[in-house]
Coordinates of C-alpha atoms in Angstrom, one line a residue:
M30 CA 134.7 51.1 126.1
Q31 CA 136.2 50.3 122.7
P32 CA 133.9 49.3 119.8
L33 CA 133.5 45.7 118.7
P34 CA 135.7 44.6 115.9
S35 CA 134.2 45.0 112.4
P36 CA 133.6 41.9 110.2
H37 CA 136.4 43.1 107.9
E38 CA 138.9 43.2 110.8
L39 CA 137.9 39.8 112.0
D40 CA 138.2 38.4 108.5
G41 CA 141.8 39.5 108.4
L42 CA 142.5 37.8 111.8
V43 CA 140.8 34.6 110.8
E44 CA 142.7 34.4 107.5
T45 CA 146.1 35.0 109.1
A46 CA 145.3 32.5 112.0
A47 CA 144.4 29.9 109.4
R48 CA 147.6 30.4 107.5
L49 CA 149.6 30.2 110.8
R50 CA 147.8 27.0 111.7
A51 CA 148.5 25.5 108.3
G52 CA 152.2 26.3 108.5
I53 CA 152.6 25.0 112.0
E54 CA 150.5 21.8 111.3
S55 CA 152.8 21.1 108.4
V56 CA 155.6 20.6 111.0
V57 CA 153.6 19.4 114.0
T58 CA 151.4 16.7 112.5
G59 CA 148.3 15.2 113.9
R60 CA 147.6 17.7 116.7
P61 CA 145.3 20.5 115.4
D62 CA 143.9 21.1 118.8
L63 CA 147.4 21.7 120.2
V64 CA 148.1 24.3 117.5
R65 CA 144.8 26.0 117.9
V66 CA 145.3 26.6 121.6
S67 CA 148.9 27.7 121.1
L68 CA 147.7 30.3 118.6
A69 CA 145.0 31.4 121.1
V70 CA 147.7 32.0 123.7
L71 CA 149.8 33.9 121.1
L72 CA 146.9 36.2 120.2
A73 CA 146.1 36.7 123.9
E74 CA 149.7 37.8 124.5
G75 CA 150.2 35.1 127.0
H76 CA 153.0 32.6 127.7
L77 CA 153.0 28.9 126.9
L78 CA 154.4 26.0 128.8
L79 CA 154.9 22.7 126.9
E80 CA 155.4 19.7 129.2
D81 CA 156.0 16.2 128.0
V82 CA 158.5 13.4 127.6
P83 CA 161.6 13.8 125.4
G84 CA 161.2 13.6 121.6
V85 CA 157.5 14.3 121.1
G86 CA 158.0 17.7 119.5
K87 CA 157.9 20.3 122.2
T88 CA 160.8 22.3 120.9
T89 CA 159.7 21.7 117.3
L90 CA 156.3 23.3 118.1
A91 CA 158.0 26.3 119.8
K92 CA 160.3 26.7 116.8
A93 CA 157.4 26.4 114.4
I94 CA 155.5 29.2 116.1
A95 CA 158.6 31.4 116.1
R96 CA 159.4 30.8 112.4
S97 CA 155.8 31.5 111.3
I98 CA 156.2 35.1 112.5
D99 CA 158.7 37.6 111.0
A100 CA 160.0 38.8 114.3
Q101 CA 163.0 38.7 116.7
V102 CA 163.5 35.2 118.2
G103 CA 165.5 34.4 121.3
R104 CA 166.6 30.9 122.2
I105 CA 167.7 29.9 125.7
Q106 CA 168.9 26.4 126.6
F107 CA 168.4 26.2 130.4
T108 CA 171.2 24.5 132.3
P109 CA 172.0 24.5 136.1
D110 CA 174.9 26.9 135.6
L111 CA 172.9 29.5 133.7
L112 CA 172.9 32.9 135.4
P113 CA 170.1 35.5 135.4
S114 CA 172.3 37.9 133.4
D115 CA 172.6 35.2 130.7
L116 CA 168.8 35.9 130.2
T117 CA 168.4 39.6 130.7
G118 CA 171.7 40.9 129.6
V119 CA 174.7 42.6 131.2
N120 CA 176.4 46.0 131.4
I121 CA 179.9 46.1 129.9
F122 CA 182.4 48.8 130.7
R123 CA 183.9 50.5 127.6
A124 CA 187.4 51.8 128.3
Q125 CA 187.3 54.1 125.3
T126 CA 184.3 56.0 126.4
H127 CA 184.6 55.3 130.2
E128 CA 180.9 54.4 130.1
F129 CA 178.9 51.2 130.6
E130 CA 177.1 49.8 127.6
F131 CA 174.1 47.5 128.0
R132 CA 174.1 44.3 126.0
P133 CA 170.6 42.8 126.0
G134 CA 170.1 39.1 126.6
P135 CA 167.9 36.7 124.6
V136 CA 164.8 37.8 126.4
F137 CA 164.8 41.0 124.3
A138 CA 162.9 39.3 121.5
H139 CA 159.3 38.9 120.4
V140 CA 159.3 35.2 120.8
V141 CA 161.6 33.6 123.4
I142 CA 162.1 29.8 123.3
G143 CA 163.1 28.4 126.7
D144 CA 164.2 24.8 126.4
E145 CA 164.0 22.6 129.5
I146 CA 163.2 25.5 131.8
N147 CA 163.2 23.2 134.9
R148 CA 166.9 22.6 134.5
A149 CA 167.8 26.2 135.5
S150 CA 168.3 27.2 139.2
P151 CA 165.4 28.9 141.0
K152 CA 167.4 32.2 140.9
T153 CA 167.6 32.1 137.1
Q154 CA 164.0 31.0 136.7
S155 CA 162.9 33.9 138.8
A156 CA 164.6 36.3 136.4
L157 CA 161.8 35.5 134.0
L158 CA 159.1 36.5 136.4
E159 CA 159.4 40.3 135.8
C160 CA 159.9 39.7 132.0
M161 CA 156.8 37.6 131.7
Q162 CA 154.5 39.7 133.9
E163 CA 155.6 43.2 133.2
A164 CA 157.2 42.9 129.7
Q165 CA 160.3 44.5 131.0
A166 CA 163.7 43.6 132.5
T167 CA 165.6 45.3 135.2
V168 CA 169.5 45.2 135.1
D169 CA 171.6 47.0 137.6
G170 CA 168.7 49.1 138.8
R171 CA 167.7 50.3 135.3
T172 CA 164.5 49.0 133.6
Y173 CA 164.4 48.2 129.9
P174 CA 161.1 47.6 128.1
L175 CA 160.8 44.3 126.1
P176 CA 159.5 44.4 122.5
R177 CA 155.8 43.8 121.9
P178 CA 154.4 41.3 121.3
F179 CA 156.3 39.3 123.8
L180 CA 155.7 35.5 124.0
V181 CA 157.7 33.0 126.1
V182 CA 157.3 29.4 124.9
A183 CA 159.0 27.2 127.5
T184 CA 159.4 23.4 127.6
Q185 CA 160.1 21.1 130.5
N186 CA 160.6 17.4 130.8
P187 CA 158.6 15.6 133.6
V188 CA 161.1 12.6 133.5
E189 CA 164.8 12.6 134.1
M190 CA 164.3 14.7 137.2
E191 CA 167.9 14.5 138.4
G192 CA 169.4 17.9 138.4
T193 CA 166.1 19.7 137.8
Y194 CA 164.3 22.4 139.8
P195 CA 160.5 22.2 139.5
L196 CA 158.9 25.5 138.6
P197 CA 157.4 27.1 141.8
E198 CA 153.7 28.0 141.9
A199 CA 154.4 31.7 141.3
Q200 CA 156.2 31.0 138.0
R201 CA 153.7 28.5 136.8
D202 CA 151.0 31.1 137.3
R203 CA 152.8 33.4 134.9
F204 CA 152.1 30.9 132.0
M205 CA 148.7 31.5 130.4
A206 CA 148.5 27.8 129.4
R207 CA 150.2 24.5 129.8
L208 CA 150.0 21.9 127.0
T209 CA 151.1 18.3 126.7
V210 CA 152.1 17.3 123.2
G211 CA 151.5 13.5 123.6
Y212 CA 152.5 10.7 121.3
P213 CA 151.1 10.9 117.8
S214 CA 148.7 8.5 116.3
V215 CA 149.9 5.7 114.0
E216 CA 148.8 7.6 110.9
S217 CA 150.4 10.9 112.1
E218 CA 153.7 9.1 112.9
L219 CA 153.8 7.5 109.5
E220 CA 153.1 10.9 107.9
M221 CA 155.9 12.3 110.1
L222 CA 158.3 9.7 108.8
D223 CA 157.4 10.5 105.2
Q224 CA 157.9 14.3 105.8
Q225 CA 161.1 14.0 107.6
E226 CA 162.8 11.1 105.9
D227 CA 165.3 13.3 104.0
T228 CA 164.4 16.9 104.9
D229 CA 163.5 19.1 107.9
P230 CA 160.0 20.7 107.5
L231 CA 161.2 23.5 109.8
A232 CA 163.8 24.5 107.2
R233 CA 160.9 25.0 104.6
M234 CA 158.8 27.2 106.9
R235 CA 158.3 30.8 105.8
P236 CA 156.9 33.7 107.9
V237 CA 153.1 34.2 107.5
T238 CA 152.9 37.5 109.4
D239 CA 155.1 39.9 111.3
A240 CA 155.3 41.2 114.8
A241 CA 153.4 44.4 114.1
Q242 CA 150.5 42.6 112.6
V243 CA 150.4 40.1 115.5
Q244 CA 150.3 43.0 118.0
G245 CA 147.4 44.5 116.0
Y246 CA 145.5 41.3 116.2
I247 CA 146.2 41.0 120.0
D248 CA 144.6 44.5 120.4
L249 CA 141.8 43.5 118.2
A250 CA 141.0 40.3 120.1
R251 CA 140.8 42.2 123.4
R252 CA 137.9 44.3 121.9
L253 CA 135.7 41.3 121.6
Y254 CA 132.5 41.3 123.8
A255 CA 132.3 39.0 126.8
A256 CA 128.8 39.2 128.3
P257 CA 128.5 39.6 132.1
S258 CA 127.1 36.1 132.3
I259 CA 130.3 34.8 130.6
K260 CA 132.4 36.6 133.2
R261 CA 130.3 35.2 136.0
Y262 CA 130.8 31.8 134.5
I263 CA 134.6 32.2 134.5
V264 CA 134.5 33.4 138.1
A265 CA 132.3 30.5 139.1
L266 CA 134.9 28.0 137.6
V267 CA 137.8 29.7 139.4
T268 CA 135.8 29.9 142.7
A269 CA 134.9 26.2 142.4
S270 CA 138.6 25.4 142.2
R271 CA 139.3 27.2 145.4
E272 CA 136.5 25.2 147.2
D273 CA 137.2 21.8 145.7
T274 CA 138.3 19.2 148.4
G275 CA 140.5 17.6 145.8
L276 CA 142.8 20.6 145.7
R277 CA 144.9 22.4 148.3
L278 CA 145.5 25.4 146.1
G279 CA 142.9 26.9 143.7
A280 CA 143.2 29.2 140.8
S281 CA 144.3 32.8 141.3
P282 CA 142.5 35.9 140.1
R283 CA 145.2 36.1 137.4
A284 CA 143.9 32.8 136.1
A285 CA 140.4 34.3 135.6
I286 CA 141.8 37.2 133.7
Q287 CA 143.9 35.0 131.4
L288 CA 141.1 32.6 130.8
L289 CA 138.9 35.5 129.7
R290 CA 141.6 36.9 127.4
A291 CA 142.4 33.4 125.9
S292 CA 138.7 32.8 125.3
K293 CA 138.4 36.1 123.4
S294 CA 141.3 35.1 121.2
L295 CA 139.8 31.7 120.5
A296 CA 136.5 33.4 119.6
A297 CA 138.2 35.8 117.3
M298 CA 140.0 32.9 115.5
S299 CA 136.5 31.5 114.9
G300 CA 135.4 34.8 113.3
R301 CA 133.1 35.8 116.2
D302 CA 133.0 39.2 117.9
H303 CA 131.7 37.7 121.2
V304 CA 132.7 34.9 123.6
L305 CA 130.7 31.7 124.0
P306 CA 130.8 29.3 126.9
D307 CA 132.3 26.7 124.5
D308 CA 135.4 28.9 124.2
V309 CA 135.8 29.0 128.0
Q310 CA 135.2 25.2 128.4
E311 CA 137.8 24.4 125.7
L312 CA 140.5 26.5 127.4
A313 CA 139.6 25.7 131.1
G314 CA 142.0 22.7 131.3
P315 CA 145.0 24.3 129.6
V316 CA 144.6 27.6 131.5
L317 CA 143.7 26.4 135.0
A318 CA 145.1 22.9 135.6
H319 CA 148.8 23.8 135.9
R320 CA 148.0 26.5 138.5
L321 CA 146.4 24.0 140.9
L322 CA 147.9 21.8 143.6
P323 CA 146.2 18.5 144.3
S324 CA 145.4 17.4 147.9
T325 CA 147.1 14.4 149.4
E326 CA 144.0 12.3 148.8
S327 CA 144.0 13.2 145.1
R328 CA 147.6 12.3 144.7
L329 CA 147.2 9.0 146.4
S330 CA 144.2 8.1 144.3
G331 CA 145.9 9.2 141.1
R332 CA 143.5 12.0 140.4
T333 CA 145.3 14.8 138.5
T334 CA 144.5 18.5 138.5
Q335 CA 143.2 18.1 134.9
D336 CA 140.7 15.6 136.2
V337 CA 139.6 18.1 138.8
V338 CA 139.1 20.8 136.2
T339 CA 137.1 18.5 134.0
D340 CA 134.8 17.7 137.0
I341 CA 134.4 21.4 137.8
V342 CA 133.5 22.3 134.2
A343 CA 131.0 19.4 134.1
R344 CA 129.2 20.4 137.3
T345 CA 129.2 24.2 136.9
P346 CA 126.0 25.5 135.4
L347 CA 126.3 27.1 132.0
P348 CA 125.5 30.8 131.8
A349 CA 122.1 31.9 130.4
P350 CA 122.4 33.1 126.8
E351 CA 122.4 36.9 126.4
P352 CA 121.1 38.5 123.2
L353 CA 124.0 39.9 121.3
A354 CA 121.9 42.6 119.8
R355 CA 121.7 44.1 123.3
A356 CA 125.5 44.0 123.5
R357 CA 125.8 45.7 120.2
R358 CA 123.6 48.6 121.3
V359 CA 125.6 49.0 124.5
L360 CA 129.0 48.8 122.8
G361 CA 128.0 50.7 119.7

């Protein structure tokens, strides 16, 4: 088992995360909680789904995350006529050499922005499954590794459903978290008008870190300590979702793994080398709700999966505290 991160290592992660937050919040005003969870997903090497009505800043948030990192960025505008090869790439025959040359698609980047993912056909959507889960793409029987870190930030519009294809459960489960941007407060919207009256804040953004450093922080966050009681707490939340009468589909084992990894990242951003129940509770909604399917009764009563997760968190007993000194002796 790897040793716990040193205070010096955590200080570097906390400082970089704070600079990332400041840069992104200069563009996405009034939603510090949204930025915080987005960065936790980034440092957990997960994928992020942004869902909300048009014009609230979904694509702006995705672009801000991409521009804050000095890394390769791929942009995909999903449309019904988009083909899987438009994402993964294609082999082109060169007459001069009589050989095929592989031209990589936009998924061969560190940060991939997928705009309106639900407008692509199921066949094209499924092309992302291998990329998101295995960090690789297979084209014409040959597998190509994707660069690390690899983050997909996809947006989808829950209105204007004509000509759209809702994401199937298998693909939603690949996203570590789903976030809704929401409308800004009056103060935040006024600030937004002042900032963007004559300039675009995105144009002023400069990278805070690079891909190699982000990958190092991802590896660092995974070394944080999660007590057995914390792991049992996560399993209890996931199990409760499978037994809840308000749901017809509970959370998968992948959900438990991703909730643990995201909680470690959130704890690392706070400068801690161990996970607290508060970290798990803060992320339970974003990580679990989009993987669940409500029962017919829940839909008719207007009860959302987020409401169910909130109820599950409220009624699940908190784990007993475990002395960290004991963990330090175990992990050295």
